[in-house]
mmCIF file with all atom_site columns, C-alpha atoms in Angstrom:
data_model
loop_
_atom_site.group_PDB
_atom_site.id
_atom_site.type_symbol
_atom_site.label_atom_id
_atom_site.label_alt_id
_atom_site.label_comp_id
_atom_site.label_asym_id
_atom_site.label_entity_id
_atom_site.label_seq_id
_atom_site.pdbx_PDB_ins_code
_atom_site.Cartn_x
_atom_site.Cartn_y
_atom_site.Cartn_z
_atom_site.occupancy
_atom_site.B_iso_or_equiv
_atom_site.pdbx_formal_charge
_atom_site.auth_seq_id
_atom_site.auth_comp_id
_atom_site.auth_asym_id
_atom_site.auth_atom_id
_atom_site.pdbx_PDB_model_num
ATOM 1   C CA . UNK A 1 1   ? 0.077   -0.183 -0.198  1.00 0.00 ? 27  UNK A CA 1
ATOM 2   C CA . UNK A 1 2   ? 1.084   3.386  -0.440  1.00 0.00 ? 28  UNK A CA 1
ATOM 3   C CA . UNK A 1 3   ? 2.233   5.917  2.126   1.00 0.00 ? 29  UNK A CA 1
ATOM 4   C CA . UNK A 1 4   ? 0.362   9.169  2.461   1.00 0.00 ? 30  UNK A CA 1
ATOM 5   C CA . UNK A 1 5   ? 2.352   11.901 2.405   1.00 0.00 ? 31  UNK A CA 1
ATOM 6   C CA . UNK A 1 6   ? 0.625   15.621 1.887   1.00 0.00 ? 32  UNK A CA 1
ATOM 7   C CA . UNK A 1 7   ? -2.799  17.317 0.545   1.00 0.00 ? 33  UNK A CA 1
ATOM 8   C CA . UNK A 1 8   ? -1.298  19.821 -1.540  1.00 0.00 ? 34  UNK A CA 1
ATOM 9   C CA . UNK A 1 9   ? -4.424  21.302 -3.051  1.00 0.00 ? 35  UNK A CA 1
ATOM 10  C CA . UNK A 1 10  ? -7.627  21.100 -1.056  1.00 0.00 ? 36  UNK A CA 1
ATOM 11  C CA . UNK A 1 11  ? -10.945 22.288 -2.627  1.00 0.00 ? 37  UNK A CA 1
ATOM 12  C CA . UNK A 1 12  ? -10.324 25.650 -2.552  1.00 0.00 ? 38  UNK A CA 1
ATOM 13  C CA . UNK A 1 13  ? -7.149  25.788 -4.165  1.00 0.00 ? 39  UNK A CA 1
ATOM 14  C CA . UNK A 1 14  ? -8.014  23.435 -7.021  1.00 0.00 ? 40  UNK A CA 1
ATOM 15  C CA . UNK A 1 15  ? -10.921 25.585 -8.006  1.00 0.00 ? 41  UNK A CA 1
ATOM 16  C CA . UNK A 1 16  ? -8.692  29.049 -7.651  1.00 0.00 ? 42  UNK A CA 1
ATOM 17  C CA . UNK A 1 17  ? -6.069  27.003 -9.968  1.00 0.00 ? 43  UNK A CA 1
ATOM 18  C CA . UNK A 1 18  ? -8.865  26.239 -12.471 1.00 0.00 ? 44  UNK A CA 1
ATOM 19  C CA . UNK A 1 19  ? -10.681 29.877 -12.539 1.00 0.00 ? 45  UNK A CA 1
ATOM 20  C CA . UNK A 1 20  ? -6.963  30.928 -12.883 1.00 0.00 ? 46  UNK A CA 1
ATOM 21  C CA . UNK A 1 21  ? -6.007  28.904 -15.910 1.00 0.00 ? 47  UNK A CA 1
ATOM 22  C CA . UNK A 1 22  ? -10.047 29.462 -17.168 1.00 0.00 ? 48  UNK A CA 1
ATOM 23  C CA . UNK A 1 23  ? -8.708  33.123 -17.370 1.00 0.00 ? 49  UNK A CA 1
ATOM 24  C CA . UNK A 1 24  ? -5.240  32.562 -19.065 1.00 0.00 ? 50  UNK A CA 1
ATOM 25  C CA . UNK A 1 25  ? -7.145  30.499 -21.721 1.00 0.00 ? 51  UNK A CA 1
ATOM 26  C CA . UNK A 1 26  ? -9.496  33.185 -22.621 1.00 0.00 ? 52  UNK A CA 1
ATOM 27  C CA . UNK A 1 27  ? -6.662  35.658 -22.433 1.00 0.00 ? 53  UNK A CA 1
ATOM 28  C CA . UNK A 1 28  ? -4.174  33.933 -24.682 1.00 0.00 ? 54  UNK A CA 1
ATOM 29  C CA . UNK A 1 29  ? -6.630  33.109 -27.122 1.00 0.00 ? 55  UNK A CA 1
ATOM 30  C CA . UNK A 1 30  ? -8.335  36.692 -27.347 1.00 0.00 ? 56  UNK A CA 1
ATOM 31  C CA . UNK A 1 31  ? -11.425 35.570 -25.963 1.00 0.00 ? 57  UNK A CA 1
ATOM 32  C CA . UNK A 1 32  ? -13.938 31.914 -26.097 1.00 0.00 ? 58  UNK A CA 1
ATOM 33  C CA . UNK A 1 33  ? -14.597 32.617 -29.917 1.00 0.00 ? 59  UNK A CA 1
ATOM 34  C CA . UNK A 1 34  ? -12.055 30.138 -31.771 1.00 0.00 ? 60  UNK A CA 1
ATOM 35  C CA . UNK A 1 35  ? -11.318 27.559 -28.667 1.00 0.00 ? 61  UNK A CA 1
ATOM 36  C CA . UNK A 1 36  ? -12.299 23.940 -27.972 1.00 0.00 ? 62  UNK A CA 1
ATOM 37  C CA . UNK A 1 37  ? -11.810 22.472 -24.805 1.00 0.00 ? 63  UNK A CA 1
ATOM 38  C CA . UNK A 1 38  ? -11.467 18.336 -25.064 1.00 0.00 ? 64  UNK A CA 1
ATOM 39  C CA . UNK A 1 39  ? -10.388 16.871 -21.689 1.00 0.00 ? 65  UNK A CA 1
ATOM 40  C CA . UNK A 1 40  ? -7.683  13.229 -21.356 1.00 0.00 ? 66  UNK A CA 1
ATOM 41  C CA . UNK A 1 41  ? -10.109 10.667 -20.214 1.00 0.00 ? 67  UNK A CA 1
ATOM 42  C CA . UNK A 1 42  ? -10.235 10.294 -17.188 1.00 0.00 ? 68  UNK A CA 1
ATOM 43  C CA . UNK A 1 43  ? -9.674  12.952 -14.628 1.00 0.00 ? 69  UNK A CA 1
ATOM 44  C CA . UNK A 1 44  ? -8.976  15.750 -17.592 1.00 0.00 ? 70  UNK A CA 1
ATOM 45  C CA . UNK A 1 45  ? -12.794 14.519 -18.335 1.00 0.00 ? 71  UNK A CA 1
ATOM 46  C CA . UNK A 1 46  ? -14.374 16.718 -15.409 1.00 0.00 ? 72  UNK A CA 1
ATOM 47  C CA . UNK A 1 47  ? -11.578 19.195 -15.033 1.00 0.00 ? 73  UNK A CA 1
ATOM 48  C CA . UNK A 1 48  ? -12.415 20.320 -18.611 1.00 0.00 ? 74  UNK A CA 1
ATOM 49  C CA . UNK A 1 49  ? -15.412 20.694 -17.670 1.00 0.00 ? 75  UNK A CA 1
ATOM 50  C CA . UNK A 1 50  ? -15.140 23.416 -14.696 1.00 0.00 ? 76  UNK A CA 1
ATOM 51  C CA . UNK A 1 51  ? -12.595 25.048 -17.093 1.00 0.00 ? 77  UNK A CA 1
ATOM 52  C CA . UNK A 1 52  ? -15.629 25.099 -19.463 1.00 0.00 ? 78  UNK A CA 1
ATOM 53  C CA . UNK A 1 53  ? -18.324 26.301 -17.062 1.00 0.00 ? 79  UNK A CA 1
ATOM 54  C CA . UNK A 1 54  ? -15.815 28.583 -15.811 1.00 0.00 ? 80  UNK A CA 1
ATOM 55  C CA . UNK A 1 55  ? -15.356 30.698 -19.420 1.00 0.00 ? 81  UNK A CA 1
ATOM 56  C CA . UNK A 1 56  ? -19.120 30.370 -19.404 1.00 0.00 ? 82  UNK A CA 1
ATOM 57  C CA . UNK A 1 57  ? -19.206 32.565 -16.120 1.00 0.00 ? 83  UNK A CA 1
ATOM 58  C CA . UNK A 1 58  ? -16.793 34.814 -17.485 1.00 0.00 ? 84  UNK A CA 1
ATOM 59  C CA . UNK A 1 59  ? -17.479 35.423 -21.030 1.00 0.00 ? 85  UNK A CA 1
ATOM 60  C CA . UNK A 1 60  ? -20.981 34.204 -21.168 1.00 0.00 ? 86  UNK A CA 1
ATOM 61  C CA . UNK A 1 61  ? -20.343 31.927 -24.024 1.00 0.00 ? 87  UNK A CA 1
ATOM 62  C CA . UNK A 1 62  ? -20.531 28.188 -24.002 1.00 0.00 ? 88  UNK A CA 1
ATOM 63  C CA . UNK A 1 63  ? -17.293 26.672 -25.063 1.00 0.00 ? 89  UNK A CA 1
ATOM 64  C CA . UNK A 1 64  ? -17.597 22.941 -27.284 1.00 0.00 ? 90  UNK A CA 1
ATOM 65  C CA . UNK A 1 65  ? -16.052 20.556 -24.915 1.00 0.00 ? 91  UNK A CA 1
ATOM 66  C CA . UNK A 1 66  ? -15.512 16.643 -25.823 1.00 0.00 ? 92  UNK A CA 1
ATOM 67  C CA . UNK A 1 67  ? -13.162 13.652 -24.317 1.00 0.00 ? 93  UNK A CA 1
ATOM 68  C CA . UNK A 1 68  ? -11.026 11.940 -25.471 1.00 0.00 ? 94  UNK A CA 1
ATOM 69  C CA . UNK A 1 69  ? -9.133  8.709  -24.813 1.00 0.00 ? 95  UNK A CA 1
ATOM 70  C CA . UNK A 1 70  ? -6.255  7.954  -25.694 1.00 0.00 ? 96  UNK A CA 1
ATOM 71  C CA . UNK A 1 71  ? -5.605  4.208  -24.574 1.00 0.00 ? 97  UNK A CA 1
ATOM 72  C CA . UNK A 1 72  ? -4.919  3.265  -28.307 1.00 0.00 ? 98  UNK A CA 1
ATOM 73  C CA . UNK A 1 73  ? -2.029  5.823  -29.040 1.00 0.00 ? 99  UNK A CA 1
ATOM 74  C CA . UNK A 1 74  ? -0.091  5.333  -25.907 1.00 0.00 ? 100 UNK A CA 1
ATOM 75  C CA . UNK A 1 75  ? 3.598   4.044  -26.584 1.00 0.00 ? 101 UNK A CA 1
ATOM 76  C CA . UNK A 1 76  ? 4.365   3.165  -22.746 1.00 0.00 ? 102 UNK A CA 1
ATOM 77  C CA . UNK A 1 77  ? 2.413   -0.240 -22.709 1.00 0.00 ? 103 UNK A CA 1
ATOM 78  C CA . UNK A 1 78  ? 3.746   -3.656 -23.408 1.00 0.00 ? 104 UNK A CA 1
ATOM 79  C CA . UNK A 1 79  ? 2.300   -5.436 -26.440 1.00 0.00 ? 105 UNK A CA 1
ATOM 80  C CA . UNK A 1 80  ? -0.490  -7.234 -25.956 1.00 0.00 ? 106 UNK A CA 1
ATOM 81  C CA . UNK A 1 81  ? -2.031  -5.008 -23.168 1.00 0.00 ? 107 UNK A CA 1
ATOM 82  C CA . UNK A 1 82  ? -4.257  -3.223 -25.171 1.00 0.00 ? 108 UNK A CA 1
ATOM 83  C CA . UNK A 1 83  ? -7.290  -4.089 -27.270 1.00 0.00 ? 109 UNK A CA 1
ATOM 84  C CA . UNK A 1 84  ? -6.351  -3.590 -31.119 1.00 0.00 ? 110 UNK A CA 1
ATOM 85  C CA . UNK A 1 85  ? -9.879  -1.844 -31.329 1.00 0.00 ? 111 UNK A CA 1
ATOM 86  C CA . UNK A 1 86  ? -9.496  2.299  -31.816 1.00 0.00 ? 112 UNK A CA 1
ATOM 87  C CA . UNK A 1 87  ? -11.746 3.369  -28.249 1.00 0.00 ? 113 UNK A CA 1
ATOM 88  C CA . UNK A 1 88  ? -14.495 5.769  -29.640 1.00 0.00 ? 114 UNK A CA 1
ATOM 89  C CA . UNK A 1 89  ? -13.721 9.863  -28.887 1.00 0.00 ? 115 UNK A CA 1
ATOM 90  C CA . UNK A 1 90  ? -16.701 12.069 -27.931 1.00 0.00 ? 116 UNK A CA 1
ATOM 91  C CA . UNK A 1 91  ? -15.760 15.107 -30.030 1.00 0.00 ? 117 UNK A CA 1
ATOM 92  C CA . UNK A 1 92  ? -18.997 16.052 -31.636 1.00 0.00 ? 118 UNK A CA 1
ATOM 93  C CA . UNK A 1 93  ? -17.291 19.003 -33.791 1.00 0.00 ? 119 UNK A CA 1
ATOM 94  C CA . UNK A 1 94  ? -14.850 19.905 -35.785 1.00 0.00 ? 120 UNK A CA 1
ATOM 95  C CA . UNK A 1 95  ? -11.302 20.452 -34.552 1.00 0.00 ? 121 UNK A CA 1
ATOM 96  C CA . UNK A 1 96  ? -9.931  21.914 -38.070 1.00 0.00 ? 122 UNK A CA 1
ATOM 97  C CA . UNK A 1 97  ? -9.077  25.499 -37.677 1.00 0.00 ? 123 UNK A CA 1
ATOM 98  C CA . UNK A 1 98  ? -9.582  25.618 -33.629 1.00 0.00 ? 124 UNK A CA 1
ATOM 99  C CA . UNK A 1 99  ? -7.490  26.282 -30.884 1.00 0.00 ? 125 UNK A CA 1
ATOM 100 C CA . UNK A 1 100 ? -7.477  23.021 -28.997 1.00 0.00 ? 126 UNK A CA 1
ATOM 101 C CA . UNK A 1 101 ? -7.493  23.124 -25.397 1.00 0.00 ? 127 UNK A CA 1
ATOM 102 C CA . UNK A 1 102 ? -6.305  19.711 -23.828 1.00 0.00 ? 128 UNK A CA 1
ATOM 103 C CA . UNK A 1 103 ? -6.652  19.303 -20.164 1.00 0.00 ? 129 UNK A CA 1
ATOM 104 C CA . UNK A 1 104 ? -5.450  16.658 -18.246 1.00 0.00 ? 130 UNK A CA 1
ATOM 105 C CA . UNK A 1 105 ? -4.706  16.188 -14.506 1.00 0.00 ? 131 UNK A CA 1
ATOM 106 C CA . UNK A 1 106 ? -1.375  15.803 -14.309 1.00 0.00 ? 132 UNK A CA 1
ATOM 107 C CA . UNK A 1 107 ? 1.538   16.200 -16.525 1.00 0.00 ? 133 UNK A CA 1
ATOM 108 C CA . UNK A 1 108 ? 4.799   13.453 -15.711 1.00 0.00 ? 134 UNK A CA 1
ATOM 109 C CA . UNK A 1 109 ? 6.755   12.662 -19.064 1.00 0.00 ? 135 UNK A CA 1
ATOM 110 C CA . UNK A 1 110 ? 4.674   13.974 -21.317 1.00 0.00 ? 136 UNK A CA 1
ATOM 111 C CA . UNK A 1 111 ? 3.629   10.521 -22.717 1.00 0.00 ? 137 UNK A CA 1
ATOM 112 C CA . UNK A 1 112 ? -0.094  11.255 -22.430 1.00 0.00 ? 138 UNK A CA 1
ATOM 113 C CA . UNK A 1 113 ? 0.344   14.926 -23.636 1.00 0.00 ? 139 UNK A CA 1
ATOM 114 C CA . UNK A 1 114 ? 1.881   13.335 -26.675 1.00 0.00 ? 140 UNK A CA 1
ATOM 115 C CA . UNK A 1 115 ? -0.791  10.553 -27.704 1.00 0.00 ? 141 UNK A CA 1
ATOM 116 C CA . UNK A 1 116 ? -3.492  12.922 -27.082 1.00 0.00 ? 142 UNK A CA 1
ATOM 117 C CA . UNK A 1 117 ? -1.820  16.043 -29.437 1.00 0.00 ? 143 UNK A CA 1
ATOM 118 C CA . UNK A 1 118 ? -1.805  12.062 -31.974 1.00 0.00 ? 144 UNK A CA 1
ATOM 119 C CA . UNK A 1 119 ? -5.291  11.627 -31.257 1.00 0.00 ? 145 UNK A CA 1
ATOM 120 C CA . UNK A 1 120 ? -6.507  15.201 -32.062 1.00 0.00 ? 146 UNK A CA 1
ATOM 121 C CA . UNK A 1 121 ? -4.655  15.540 -35.460 1.00 0.00 ? 147 UNK A CA 1
ATOM 122 C CA . UNK A 1 122 ? -6.720  12.158 -36.821 1.00 0.00 ? 148 UNK A CA 1
ATOM 123 C CA . UNK A 1 123 ? -9.659  14.328 -36.501 1.00 0.00 ? 149 UNK A CA 1
ATOM 124 C CA . UNK A 1 124 ? -8.061  17.793 -38.581 1.00 0.00 ? 150 UNK A CA 1
ATOM 125 C CA . UNK A 1 125 ? -5.992  20.369 -38.519 1.00 0.00 ? 151 UNK A CA 1
ATOM 126 C CA . UNK A 1 126 ? -6.476  22.401 -35.675 1.00 0.00 ? 152 UNK A CA 1
ATOM 127 C CA . UNK A 1 127 ? -5.002  26.011 -35.503 1.00 0.00 ? 153 UNK A CA 1
ATOM 128 C CA . UNK A 1 128 ? -3.238  25.493 -32.536 1.00 0.00 ? 154 UNK A CA 1
ATOM 129 C CA . UNK A 1 129 ? -2.857  22.618 -29.512 1.00 0.00 ? 155 UNK A CA 1
ATOM 130 C CA . UNK A 1 130 ? -2.676  24.191 -26.433 1.00 0.00 ? 156 UNK A CA 1
ATOM 131 C CA . UNK A 1 131 ? -1.996  21.925 -23.092 1.00 0.00 ? 157 UNK A CA 1
ATOM 132 C CA . UNK A 1 132 ? -3.857  22.598 -19.356 1.00 0.00 ? 158 UNK A CA 1
ATOM 133 C CA . UNK A 1 133 ? -2.929  20.739 -16.539 1.00 0.00 ? 159 UNK A CA 1
ATOM 134 C CA . UNK A 1 134 ? -3.679  21.224 -13.005 1.00 0.00 ? 160 UNK A CA 1
ATOM 135 C CA . UNK A 1 135 ? -0.439  19.591 -11.530 1.00 0.00 ? 161 UNK A CA 1
ATOM 136 C CA . UNK A 1 136 ? 3.228   19.501 -13.236 1.00 0.00 ? 162 UNK A CA 1
ATOM 137 C CA . UNK A 1 137 ? 4.929   17.140 -11.151 1.00 0.00 ? 163 UNK A CA 1
ATOM 138 C CA . UNK A 1 138 ? 8.473   17.367 -13.576 1.00 0.00 ? 164 UNK A CA 1
ATOM 139 C CA . UNK A 1 139 ? 10.526  14.270 -14.867 1.00 0.00 ? 165 UNK A CA 1
ATOM 140 C CA . UNK A 1 140 ? 9.837   14.905 -18.637 1.00 0.00 ? 166 UNK A CA 1
ATOM 141 C CA . UNK A 1 141 ? 10.976  12.295 -21.197 1.00 0.00 ? 167 UNK A CA 1
ATOM 142 C CA . UNK A 1 142 ? 9.720   14.479 -24.294 1.00 0.00 ? 168 UNK A CA 1
ATOM 143 C CA . UNK A 1 143 ? 10.014  17.968 -24.914 1.00 0.00 ? 169 UNK A CA 1
ATOM 144 C CA . UNK A 1 144 ? 6.250   18.722 -23.299 1.00 0.00 ? 170 UNK A CA 1
ATOM 145 C CA . UNK A 1 145 ? 5.331   21.402 -21.303 1.00 0.00 ? 171 UNK A CA 1
ATOM 146 C CA . UNK A 1 146 ? 2.061   22.819 -19.856 1.00 0.00 ? 172 UNK A CA 1
ATOM 147 C CA . UNK A 1 147 ? 0.904   25.983 -21.474 1.00 0.00 ? 173 UNK A CA 1
ATOM 148 C CA . UNK A 1 148 ? -1.925  26.500 -18.472 1.00 0.00 ? 174 UNK A CA 1
ATOM 149 C CA . UNK A 1 149 ? -0.267  24.912 -15.357 1.00 0.00 ? 175 UNK A CA 1
ATOM 150 C CA . UNK A 1 150 ? -2.854  25.196 -12.023 1.00 0.00 ? 176 UNK A CA 1
ATOM 151 C CA . UNK A 1 151 ? 0.637   24.056 -9.972  1.00 0.00 ? 177 UNK A CA 1
ATOM 152 C CA . UNK A 1 152 ? 3.937   22.917 -10.317 1.00 0.00 ? 178 UNK A CA 1
ATOM 153 C CA . UNK A 1 153 ? 5.050   20.466 -7.408  1.00 0.00 ? 179 UNK A CA 1
ATOM 154 C CA . UNK A 1 154 ? 8.564   18.936 -7.795  1.00 0.00 ? 180 UNK A CA 1
ATOM 155 C CA . UNK A 1 155 ? 8.272   15.174 -6.918  1.00 0.00 ? 181 UNK A CA 1
ATOM 156 C CA . UNK A 1 156 ? 10.904  12.356 -6.679  1.00 0.00 ? 182 UNK A CA 1
ATOM 157 C CA . UNK A 1 157 ? 10.234  9.403  -8.608  1.00 0.00 ? 183 UNK A CA 1
ATOM 158 C CA . UNK A 1 158 ? 8.957   6.997  -6.008  1.00 0.00 ? 184 UNK A CA 1
ATOM 159 C CA . UNK A 1 159 ? 6.542   9.869  -5.499  1.00 0.00 ? 185 UNK A CA 1
ATOM 160 C CA . UNK A 1 160 ? 3.398   9.996  -7.364  1.00 0.00 ? 186 UNK A CA 1
ATOM 161 C CA . UNK A 1 161 ? 0.212   12.659 -7.490  1.00 0.00 ? 187 UNK A CA 1
ATOM 162 C CA . UNK A 1 162 ? -2.997  11.864 -6.525  1.00 0.00 ? 188 UNK A CA 1
ATOM 163 C CA . UNK A 1 163 ? -5.722  14.351 -8.458  1.00 0.00 ? 189 UNK A CA 1
ATOM 164 C CA . UNK A 1 164 ? -9.357  13.447 -6.537  1.00 0.00 ? 190 UNK A CA 1
ATOM 165 C CA . UNK A 1 165 ? -12.084 14.860 -8.254  1.00 0.00 ? 191 UNK A CA 1
ATOM 166 C CA . UNK A 1 166 ? -15.547 14.047 -8.671  1.00 0.00 ? 192 UNK A CA 1
ATOM 167 C CA . UNK A 1 167 ? -17.299 12.143 -10.251 1.00 0.00 ? 193 UNK A CA 1
ATOM 168 C CA . UNK A 1 168 ? -14.635 10.062 -9.611  1.00 0.00 ? 194 UNK A CA 1
ATOM 169 C CA . UNK A 1 169 ? -13.634 10.647 -5.804  1.00 0.00 ? 195 UNK A CA 1
ATOM 170 C CA . UNK A 1 170 ? -15.862 11.703 -3.131  1.00 0.00 ? 196 UNK A CA 1
ATOM 171 C CA . UNK A 1 171 ? -13.567 15.035 -2.188  1.00 0.00 ? 197 UNK A CA 1
ATOM 172 C CA . UNK A 1 172 ? -11.918 17.271 -4.478  1.00 0.00 ? 198 UNK A CA 1
ATOM 173 C CA . UNK A 1 173 ? -8.259  17.209 -3.678  1.00 0.00 ? 199 UNK A CA 1
ATOM 174 C CA . UNK A 1 174 ? -4.451  16.787 -4.783  1.00 0.00 ? 200 UNK A CA 1
ATOM 175 C CA . UNK A 1 175 ? -2.366  14.583 -2.714  1.00 0.00 ? 201 UNK A CA 1
ATOM 176 C CA . UNK A 1 176 ? 1.092   13.091 -2.866  1.00 0.00 ? 202 UNK A CA 1
ATOM 177 C CA . UNK A 1 177 ? 2.121   9.234  -1.814  1.00 0.00 ? 203 UNK A CA 1
ATOM 178 C CA . UNK A 1 178 ? 4.865   7.807  -1.488  1.00 0.00 ? 204 UNK A CA 1
ATOM 179 C CA . UNK A 1 179 ? 5.528   4.464  -3.371  1.00 0.00 ? 205 UNK A CA 1
ATOM 180 C CA . UNK A 1 180 ? 6.320   1.534  -0.995  1.00 0.00 ? 206 UNK A CA 1
#
């Protein structure tokens, strides 16, 4: 069993970080007219919805949102672990010419972000792909960075970050654990 070390963000800290990210997205894109928000399955999905709701509260405009399952695009699983069937993605709009905001919970090696970008490119040619992440914990293996980062939390490789968020969890928090 992994050993709990600390809660680094509580509900209000997560909310503040996501609100700040929402404002930064609007500012960087000169408003919300040409953006679409895509949450990386699993915990990126509720985070993406919160950001979309924040943007609606700020701008008064609904931003198109979608869900992206990158399982088929990952390169860090063993052969035979994946069902060779492409998992359906729920992207009900064209990405062509849009500023796509990919949302995930934790940025670590960069492999998830790379897989998500590859998946998005299969749907069309976006004007840009920007990456929003609640936590950047370092240890990159690929030259990928977050455009919008809620909090940088340096960790050792023996630690891991757990983002807890409804509907998957009963609480909203970011915690550090030590692998034992």
